[in-house]
CSV table of C-alpha atoms in Angstrom, one decimal:
chain,number,residue,atom,x,y,z
A,601,MET,CA,-26.8,112.6,149.2
A,602,ILE,CA,-28.6,115.9,148.2
A,603,THR,CA,-26.4,118.9,147.7
A,604,ALA,CA,-27.7,122.3,148.9
A,605,HIS,CA,-26.2,125.8,148.7
A,606,ALA,CA,-25.7,127.5,152.0
A,607,ARG,CA,-24.3,130.4,153.9
A,608,ALA,CA,-22.1,129.2,156.7
A,609,ALA,CA,-20.0,130.6,159.6
A,610,PHE,CA,-16.5,129.1,159.6
A,611,ASN,CA,-15.4,130.6,162.9
A,612,PRO,CA,-16.8,132.6,165.8
A,613,GLU,CA,-15.9,135.9,164.2
A,614,GLY,CA,-17.4,135.3,160.8
A,615,PRO,CA,-18.0,136.5,158.1
A,616,PHE,CA,-20.5,134.2,156.4
A,617,LYS,CA,-19.3,132.5,153.3
A,618,LEU,CA,-21.1,130.8,150.4
A,619,THR,CA,-20.7,127.0,150.5
A,620,THR,CA,-22.3,123.7,149.7
A,621,ILE,CA,-23.6,121.2,152.2
A,622,GLU,CA,-24.9,117.6,151.9
A,623,ARG,CA,-28.4,116.6,153.0
A,624,ARG,CA,-29.2,112.9,153.5
A,625,GLU,CA,-31.1,111.1,150.7
A,626,LEU,CA,-34.7,110.8,151.6
A,627,GLN,CA,-35.7,108.0,154.0
A,628,PRO,CA,-39.3,106.6,153.8
A,629,HIS,CA,-40.8,109.3,156.1
A,630,ASP,CA,-38.6,112.2,155.1
A,631,VAL,CA,-39.6,115.4,153.3
A,632,LEU,CA,-37.3,117.5,151.1
A,633,ILE,CA,-38.1,121.2,151.5
A,634,GLU,CA,-37.0,123.9,149.1
A,635,ILE,CA,-36.4,126.7,151.6
A,636,LYS,CA,-37.9,130.1,150.5
A,637,TYR,CA,-37.3,132.1,153.7
A,638,ALA,CA,-35.3,131.8,156.9
A,639,GLY,CA,-35.6,134.1,159.9
A,640,ILE,CA,-32.7,135.4,161.9
A,641,CYS,CA,-32.9,134.6,165.6
A,642,HIS,CA,-30.6,135.9,168.4
A,643,SER,CA,-30.0,132.2,169.2
A,644,ASP,CA,-28.2,131.9,165.8
A,645,ILE,CA,-25.7,134.5,166.9
A,646,HIS,CA,-25.2,133.0,170.4
A,647,THR,CA,-24.6,129.6,168.9
A,648,ALA,CA,-22.4,130.5,166.0
A,649,ARG,CA,-20.2,132.6,168.2
A,650,GLY,CA,-19.6,129.8,170.6
A,651,GLU,CA,-21.4,131.6,173.5
A,652,TRP,CA,-23.5,128.6,174.4
A,653,GLY,CA,-20.8,126.0,174.0
A,654,PRO,CA,-18.4,124.5,171.5
A,655,VAL,CA,-19.3,124.6,167.8
A,656,ASN,CA,-18.3,122.3,164.9
A,657,TYR,CA,-17.5,124.6,162.0
A,658,PRO,CA,-18.6,125.3,159.4
A,659,LEU,CA,-22.1,126.0,160.8
A,660,VAL,CA,-25.2,126.9,158.9
A,661,PRO,CA,-27.6,128.5,161.4
A,662,GLY,CA,-31.3,129.1,161.0
A,663,HIS,CA,-34.3,127.5,162.7
A,664,GLU,CA,-37.1,129.7,161.4
A,665,ILE,CA,-37.7,127.9,158.0
A,666,ALA,CA,-40.5,128.4,155.5
A,667,GLY,CA,-40.7,126.7,152.2
A,668,ILE,CA,-42.3,124.3,149.7
A,669,VAL,CA,-42.2,120.5,149.7
A,670,ALA,CA,-40.1,119.5,146.8
A,671,ARG,CA,-40.1,115.7,147.2
A,672,VAL,CA,-41.4,113.1,149.7
A,673,GLY,CA,-40.3,109.7,150.9
A,674,SER,CA,-42.1,106.6,149.9
A,675,GLU,CA,-44.1,106.3,153.2
A,676,VAL,CA,-44.9,110.0,153.8
A,677,THR,CA,-48.7,110.5,154.4
A,678,LYS,CA,-48.9,114.1,155.9
A,679,TYR,CA,-47.5,116.1,153.0
A,680,ALA,CA,-47.3,116.3,149.3
A,681,VAL,CA,-45.1,118.1,146.7
A,682,GLY,CA,-46.1,121.7,146.6
A,683,ASP,CA,-47.4,122.0,150.2
A,684,ARG,CA,-46.4,125.2,152.1
A,685,VAL,CA,-44.5,124.0,155.2
A,686,GLY,CA,-42.3,125.1,158.0
A,687,VAL,CA,-39.5,123.8,160.2
A,688,GLY,CA,-38.7,125.2,163.6
A,689,CYS,CA,-36.0,124.6,166.2
A,690,MET,CA,-36.0,120.9,166.2
A,691,VAL,CA,-35.9,118.2,163.6
A,692,ASP,CA,-36.3,115.0,165.6
A,693,SER,CA,-36.6,113.4,169.1
A,694,CYS,CA,-36.6,110.0,170.6
A,695,GLY,CA,-40.3,109.6,170.1
A,696,GLU,CA,-40.5,107.1,172.9
A,697,CYS,CA,-40.3,109.0,176.2
A,698,VAL,CA,-43.2,110.2,178.2
A,699,ASN,CA,-42.7,113.8,177.0
A,700,CYS,CA,-42.6,112.9,173.4
A,701,HIS,CA,-45.8,110.8,173.8
A,702,ASN,CA,-47.4,113.8,175.4
A,703,GLY,CA,-46.6,116.1,172.4
A,704,GLU,CA,-43.8,117.9,174.3
A,705,GLU,CA,-40.9,116.8,172.0
A,706,GLN,CA,-38.9,119.9,172.9
A,707,TYR,CA,-38.5,118.4,176.3
A,708,CYS,CA,-37.5,115.0,175.1
A,709,LEU,CA,-35.8,113.1,177.9
A,710,ASP,CA,-33.2,111.8,175.5
A,711,GLY,CA,-32.7,115.3,174.1
A,712,MET,CA,-34.4,116.7,171.0
A,713,THR,CA,-32.3,117.1,167.9
A,714,GLY,CA,-31.7,120.8,167.1
A,715,THR,CA,-32.2,122.0,163.5
A,716,TYR,CA,-28.5,123.0,163.5
A,717,GLY,CA,-25.5,122.3,165.6
A,718,ALA,CA,-26.6,118.8,166.7
A,719,THR,CA,-25.9,115.2,165.7
A,720,ASP,CA,-29.0,113.4,164.3
A,721,ARG,CA,-29.9,109.7,164.5
A,722,TYR,CA,-27.9,109.1,161.3
A,723,GLY,CA,-24.8,110.5,162.8
A,724,GLN,CA,-24.8,113.6,160.7
A,725,TYR,CA,-24.2,117.1,162.0
A,726,THR,CA,-27.4,119.1,161.5
A,727,GLN,CA,-27.3,122.3,159.4
A,728,GLY,CA,-30.0,124.9,159.4
A,729,GLY,CA,-32.1,127.2,157.2
A,730,TYR,CA,-29.6,129.6,155.8
A,731,SER,CA,-29.6,127.1,152.9
A,732,THR,CA,-31.6,126.2,149.8
A,733,HIS,CA,-32.9,122.8,150.9
A,734,ILE,CA,-33.4,120.7,154.0
A,735,VAL,CA,-34.5,117.1,154.7
A,736,VAL,CA,-36.7,116.6,157.7
A,737,THR,CA,-38.8,113.6,158.9
A,738,GLU,CA,-42.5,114.4,158.3
A,739,ASP,CA,-43.4,114.4,162.0
A,740,PHE,CA,-41.3,117.5,162.6
A,741,VAL,CA,-42.7,119.5,159.7
A,742,VAL,CA,-45.7,121.8,160.2
A,743,ARG,CA,-48.2,123.2,157.7
A,744,ILE,CA,-48.3,126.9,157.0
A,745,PRO,CA,-51.9,128.1,156.6
A,746,ASP,CA,-52.8,129.9,153.4
A,747,GLY,CA,-53.6,133.0,155.3
A,748,ILE,CA,-49.9,133.6,156.2
A,749,GLU,CA,-47.3,134.7,153.7
A,750,LEU,CA,-44.2,132.5,153.6
A,751,ASP,CA,-41.8,135.3,154.5
A,752,ALA,CA,-43.9,136.3,157.5
A,753,ALA,CA,-44.4,132.7,158.5
A,754,ALA,CA,-40.7,132.0,159.1
A,755,PRO,CA,-40.2,133.9,162.4
A,756,LEU,CA,-43.3,132.2,163.8
A,757,LEU,CA,-41.4,128.9,163.8
A,758,CYS,CA,-39.3,130.3,166.7
A,759,ALA,CA,-40.3,133.7,167.9
A,760,GLY,CA,-44.0,132.9,167.5
A,761,ILE,CA,-44.0,129.5,169.3
A,762,THR,CA,-41.4,130.6,171.9
A,763,THR,CA,-43.9,133.3,173.1
A,764,TYR,CA,-47.1,131.5,172.4
A,765,SER,CA,-46.2,128.4,174.5
A,766,PRO,CA,-45.8,130.2,177.9
A,767,LEU,CA,-48.7,132.5,177.3
A,768,ARG,CA,-50.9,129.4,176.7
A,769,HIS,CA,-49.4,127.4,179.5
A,770,TRP,CA,-49.7,130.1,182.1
A,771,GLY,CA,-53.2,131.1,181.0
A,772,ALA,CA,-53.0,134.5,179.3
A,773,ALA,CA,-56.7,135.2,178.8
A,774,PRO,CA,-59.4,137.9,179.5
A,775,GLY,CA,-59.1,139.2,183.0
A,776,LYS,CA,-55.4,138.5,183.2
A,777,LYS,CA,-52.7,141.1,183.4
A,778,VAL,CA,-49.6,140.2,181.4
A,779,ALA,CA,-46.3,142.1,181.1
A,780,ILE,CA,-43.8,141.6,178.3
A,781,VAL,CA,-40.2,142.5,179.1
A,782,GLY,CA,-38.6,143.8,175.9
A,783,LEU,CA,-40.0,144.7,172.6
A,784,GLY,CA,-37.7,143.0,170.2
A,785,GLY,CA,-38.1,139.9,167.9
A,786,LEU,CA,-39.7,137.8,170.7
A,787,GLY,CA,-41.3,140.7,172.6
A,788,HIS,CA,-43.3,142.1,169.7
A,789,MET,CA,-44.8,138.7,169.0
A,790,ALA,CA,-45.6,138.2,172.7
A,791,VAL,CA,-47.5,141.5,172.6
A,792,LYS,CA,-49.6,140.5,169.6
A,793,LEU,CA,-50.3,137.0,170.9
A,794,ALA,CA,-51.2,138.1,174.4
A,795,HIS,CA,-53.5,140.8,173.0
A,796,ALA,CA,-55.2,138.3,170.8
A,797,MET,CA,-55.7,136.0,173.7
A,798,GLY,CA,-57.7,138.8,175.5
A,799,ALA,CA,-55.2,139.7,178.2
A,800,GLU,CA,-54.4,143.2,179.4
A,801,VAL,CA,-50.9,143.7,178.0
A,802,THR,CA,-48.1,145.9,179.4
A,803,VAL,CA,-44.7,146.4,177.8
A,804,LEU,CA,-41.7,146.9,180.1
A,805,SER,CA,-38.8,148.3,178.1
A,806,GLN,CA,-35.7,150.2,179.0
A,807,SER,CA,-36.9,153.3,177.4
A,808,LEU,CA,-40.0,154.8,175.8
A,809,LYS,CA,-38.6,155.0,172.3
A,810,LYS,CA,-40.7,152.1,171.0
A,811,LYS,CA,-43.9,153.1,172.9
A,812,GLU,CA,-45.8,154.1,169.8
A,813,ASP,CA,-45.0,150.7,168.2
A,814,GLY,CA,-45.9,148.8,171.4
A,815,LEU,CA,-49.3,150.4,171.6
A,816,ARG,CA,-49.9,149.8,167.8
A,817,LEU,CA,-49.0,146.1,168.2
A,818,GLY,CA,-51.6,145.6,170.9
A,819,ALA,CA,-50.2,146.8,174.3
A,820,ASP,CA,-52.5,148.6,176.6
A,821,HIS,CA,-49.7,150.2,178.6
A,822,TYR,CA,-46.0,150.9,178.1
A,823,TYR,CA,-43.4,151.7,180.8
A,824,ALA,CA,-39.7,152.5,180.9
A,825,THR,CA,-37.8,150.2,183.3
A,826,SER,CA,-35.0,152.8,183.4
A,827,ASP,CA,-37.4,154.9,185.5
A,828,PRO,CA,-37.3,153.8,189.2
A,829,GLU,CA,-40.9,155.0,189.6
A,830,THR,CA,-42.0,152.2,187.3
A,831,PHE,CA,-41.2,149.5,189.8
A,832,LYS,CA,-42.9,151.4,192.6
A,833,LYS,CA,-46.0,152.1,190.6
A,834,LEU,CA,-46.5,148.6,189.2
A,835,ALA,CA,-45.6,146.6,192.3
A,836,GLY,CA,-47.8,143.6,192.7
A,837,SER,CA,-49.6,144.2,189.4
A,838,PHE,CA,-49.2,141.3,187.1
A,839,ASP,CA,-50.4,137.7,186.9
A,840,LEU,CA,-47.8,136.8,184.3
A,841,ILE,CA,-44.5,138.4,183.2
A,842,VAL,CA,-42.8,137.0,180.1
A,843,ASN,CA,-39.1,138.1,179.9
A,844,THR,CA,-38.0,138.0,176.3
A,845,VAL,CA,-34.6,139.7,176.5
A,846,SER,CA,-31.3,137.9,176.1
A,847,ALA,CA,-29.4,140.0,178.5
A,848,THR,CA,-28.8,140.1,182.2
A,849,ILE,CA,-31.6,142.0,184.1
A,850,ASP,CA,-32.5,142.4,187.8
A,851,ILE,CA,-34.8,139.4,188.1
A,852,SER,CA,-35.7,140.2,191.7
A,853,ALA,CA,-36.9,143.7,190.8
A,854,PHE,CA,-39.2,142.3,188.1
A,855,LEU,CA,-40.5,139.6,190.5
A,856,SER,CA,-41.7,142.4,192.8
A,857,LEU,CA,-44.2,143.3,190.0
A,858,LEU,CA,-46.1,140.0,190.3
A,859,THR,CA,-49.3,139.4,192.2
A,860,LEU,CA,-49.8,136.7,194.8
A,861,ASP,CA,-49.2,133.4,192.9
A,862,GLY,CA,-47.9,135.3,189.9
A,863,THR,CA,-45.3,133.8,187.6
A,864,MET,CA,-42.3,135.3,185.7
A,865,VAL,CA,-41.2,133.2,182.7
A,866,ASN,CA,-37.9,133.5,181.1
A,867,VAL,CA,-37.8,132.8,177.3
A,868,GLY,CA,-34.7,135.0,176.6
A,869,ALA,CA,-31.5,133.1,177.2
A,870,PRO,CA,-28.5,135.3,178.2
A,871,ALA,CA,-25.1,133.7,178.1
A,872,GLU,CA,-24.5,134.8,181.7
A,873,PRO,CA,-26.2,133.2,184.8
A,874,LEU,CA,-29.1,135.1,186.4
A,875,SER,CA,-29.3,135.6,190.2
A,876,VAL,CA,-32.6,135.6,192.2
A,877,ASN,CA,-33.2,136.8,195.7
A,878,VAL,CA,-35.3,134.0,197.2
A,879,PHE,CA,-37.3,136.5,199.3
A,880,SER,CA,-38.6,137.9,196.1
A,881,LEU,CA,-40.3,134.6,195.6
A,882,ILE,CA,-41.4,133.4,199.0
A,883,GLY,CA,-43.1,136.7,200.1
A,884,HIS,CA,-46.0,136.4,197.7
A,885,ARG,CA,-45.8,132.7,196.7
A,886,ARG,CA,-44.4,133.8,193.3
A,887,SER,CA,-42.8,131.6,190.7
A,888,PHE,CA,-39.8,132.1,188.5
A,889,ALA,CA,-40.0,129.7,185.5
A,890,GLY,CA,-38.5,129.0,182.1
A,891,SER,CA,-40.0,127.9,178.8
A,892,MET,CA,-38.4,126.8,175.6
A,893,ILE,CA,-40.3,126.4,172.3
A,894,GLY,CA,-43.5,124.3,171.9
A,895,GLY,CA,-44.0,120.8,170.7
A,896,ILE,CA,-45.0,120.1,167.1
A,897,ARG,CA,-48.7,119.9,167.9
A,898,GLU,CA,-48.6,123.2,169.8
A,899,THR,CA,-46.6,124.8,167.0
A,900,GLN,CA,-49.3,123.9,164.5
A,901,GLU,CA,-51.9,125.2,166.9
A,902,MET,CA,-49.9,128.5,167.1
A,903,LEU,CA,-49.8,128.8,163.3
A,904,ASP,CA,-53.5,128.2,163.0
A,905,PHE,CA,-54.2,130.7,165.8
A,906,CYS,CA,-52.1,133.4,163.9
A,907,ALA,CA,-54.0,132.7,160.7
A,908,GLU,CA,-57.3,133.0,162.5
A,909,HIS,CA,-56.4,136.3,164.2
A,910,SER,CA,-54.4,137.7,161.3
A,911,ILE,CA,-51.2,137.8,163.4
A,912,ALA,CA,-47.8,138.1,161.6
A,913,PRO,CA,-44.4,139.3,162.7
A,914,GLU,CA,-43.0,142.7,161.7
A,915,ILE,CA,-40.2,141.8,159.3
A,916,GLU,CA,-37.4,143.2,157.2
A,917,VAL,CA,-36.5,140.9,154.3
A,918,ILE,CA,-32.8,140.8,153.3
A,919,SER,CA,-30.6,139.0,150.8
A,920,THR,CA,-28.2,136.3,151.7
A,921,ASN,CA,-25.2,138.6,151.3
A,922,GLN,CA,-26.6,140.9,154.0
A,923,ILE,CA,-26.5,138.3,156.9
A,924,ASP,CA,-23.4,139.7,158.5
A,925,GLU,CA,-24.8,143.2,158.5
A,926,ALA,CA,-28.1,142.0,159.8
A,927,TRP,CA,-26.4,140.2,162.7
A,928,GLU,CA,-24.7,143.4,163.8
A,929,ARG,CA,-27.9,145.2,163.6
A,930,VAL,CA,-29.6,142.6,165.8
A,931,LEU,CA,-26.9,143.1,168.4
A,932,ALA,CA,-27.5,146.8,168.2
A,933,SER,CA,-31.3,146.3,168.5
A,934,ASP,CA,-31.6,148.0,165.1
A,935,VAL,CA,-34.4,145.9,163.7
A,936,ARG,CA,-38.1,146.2,163.9
A,937,TYR,CA,-38.6,143.5,164.5
A,938,ARG,CA,-37.3,140.4,162.7
A,939,PHE,CA,-34.9,139.9,159.8
A,940,VAL,CA,-36.0,137.3,157.2
A,941,ILE,CA,-33.5,136.0,154.6
A,942,ASP,CA,-34.8,135.6,151.1
A,943,ILE,CA,-33.1,132.4,150.2
A,944,SER,CA,-33.7,132.8,146.4
A,945,THR,CA,-31.1,135.6,146.4
A,946,MET,CA,-28.4,132.9,147.0
A,947,GLU,CA,-28.8,131.9,143.4
A,948,ASN,CA,-27.4,135.3,142.3
A,949,GLU,CA,-24.3,135.2,144.3
């Protein structure tokens, strides 16, 4: 077994504590990654606090991982020691079902293996990126292009692909009007990506306090949803709406902003159920959909797209002893726009 240092949650209330965890010894197709940076995702908080189901503690969250290959298994062909690589929200899947064969491992019919909080094929409980090292089979590792700094690359492995996938799937492109609900960790990436794809981009946020940022990031328009006039003015306007917020909103009100055959896609995942008035859908043949992350092939495509278009998240780099404070700031929407943990700071604790 390989010993790694980590920061773990030992109960739903925290705080994080320094600990050690065991990684499996390399199998023939495994890659040992020395983690340099790990992004903080709202999903980390939902999971560690038991809001999405029971948790086996201690839990090491983190599924936005960027690092360097430290060692490879005897049959690894895709990576070599020293390569710049990333790991996202999953570390394995069955590899046999139709979805896996189609490059949609995130929708594996047997259930993909999450980077943390899951049981892998070896019977081990997976632990995530708030740690110094991780072992992952080479098929679930992606290459980080040289044009992207490692600290900025980390959030792309979740926030980037979570927004890139629905934008690509539902055809964000020149001539399309796309609205992004929320300008947070996910939303700010959605704005950058949709703009780079050539769509006309509108941000729909509770207030106008981030308007200057939204326009700087690539939005063409910015509206406050707290103003009732917004929903009247924009009725029937958008081909695609991507909802990035992890809170309960009035879905039917937002559906009214879609054109004929328009689609609203939820990528934010609130703990509470969302209700929909069916008449908001049938009146204009609208669709309400959901999207998770992307498959490995699409994740690599996203990274290459970001490198080509010089797209990177807006980040604030923190040390490992600032995780608790950062989580509270995420919950207070006090980050612009993604926290990234410098894992090297764990050595000084």
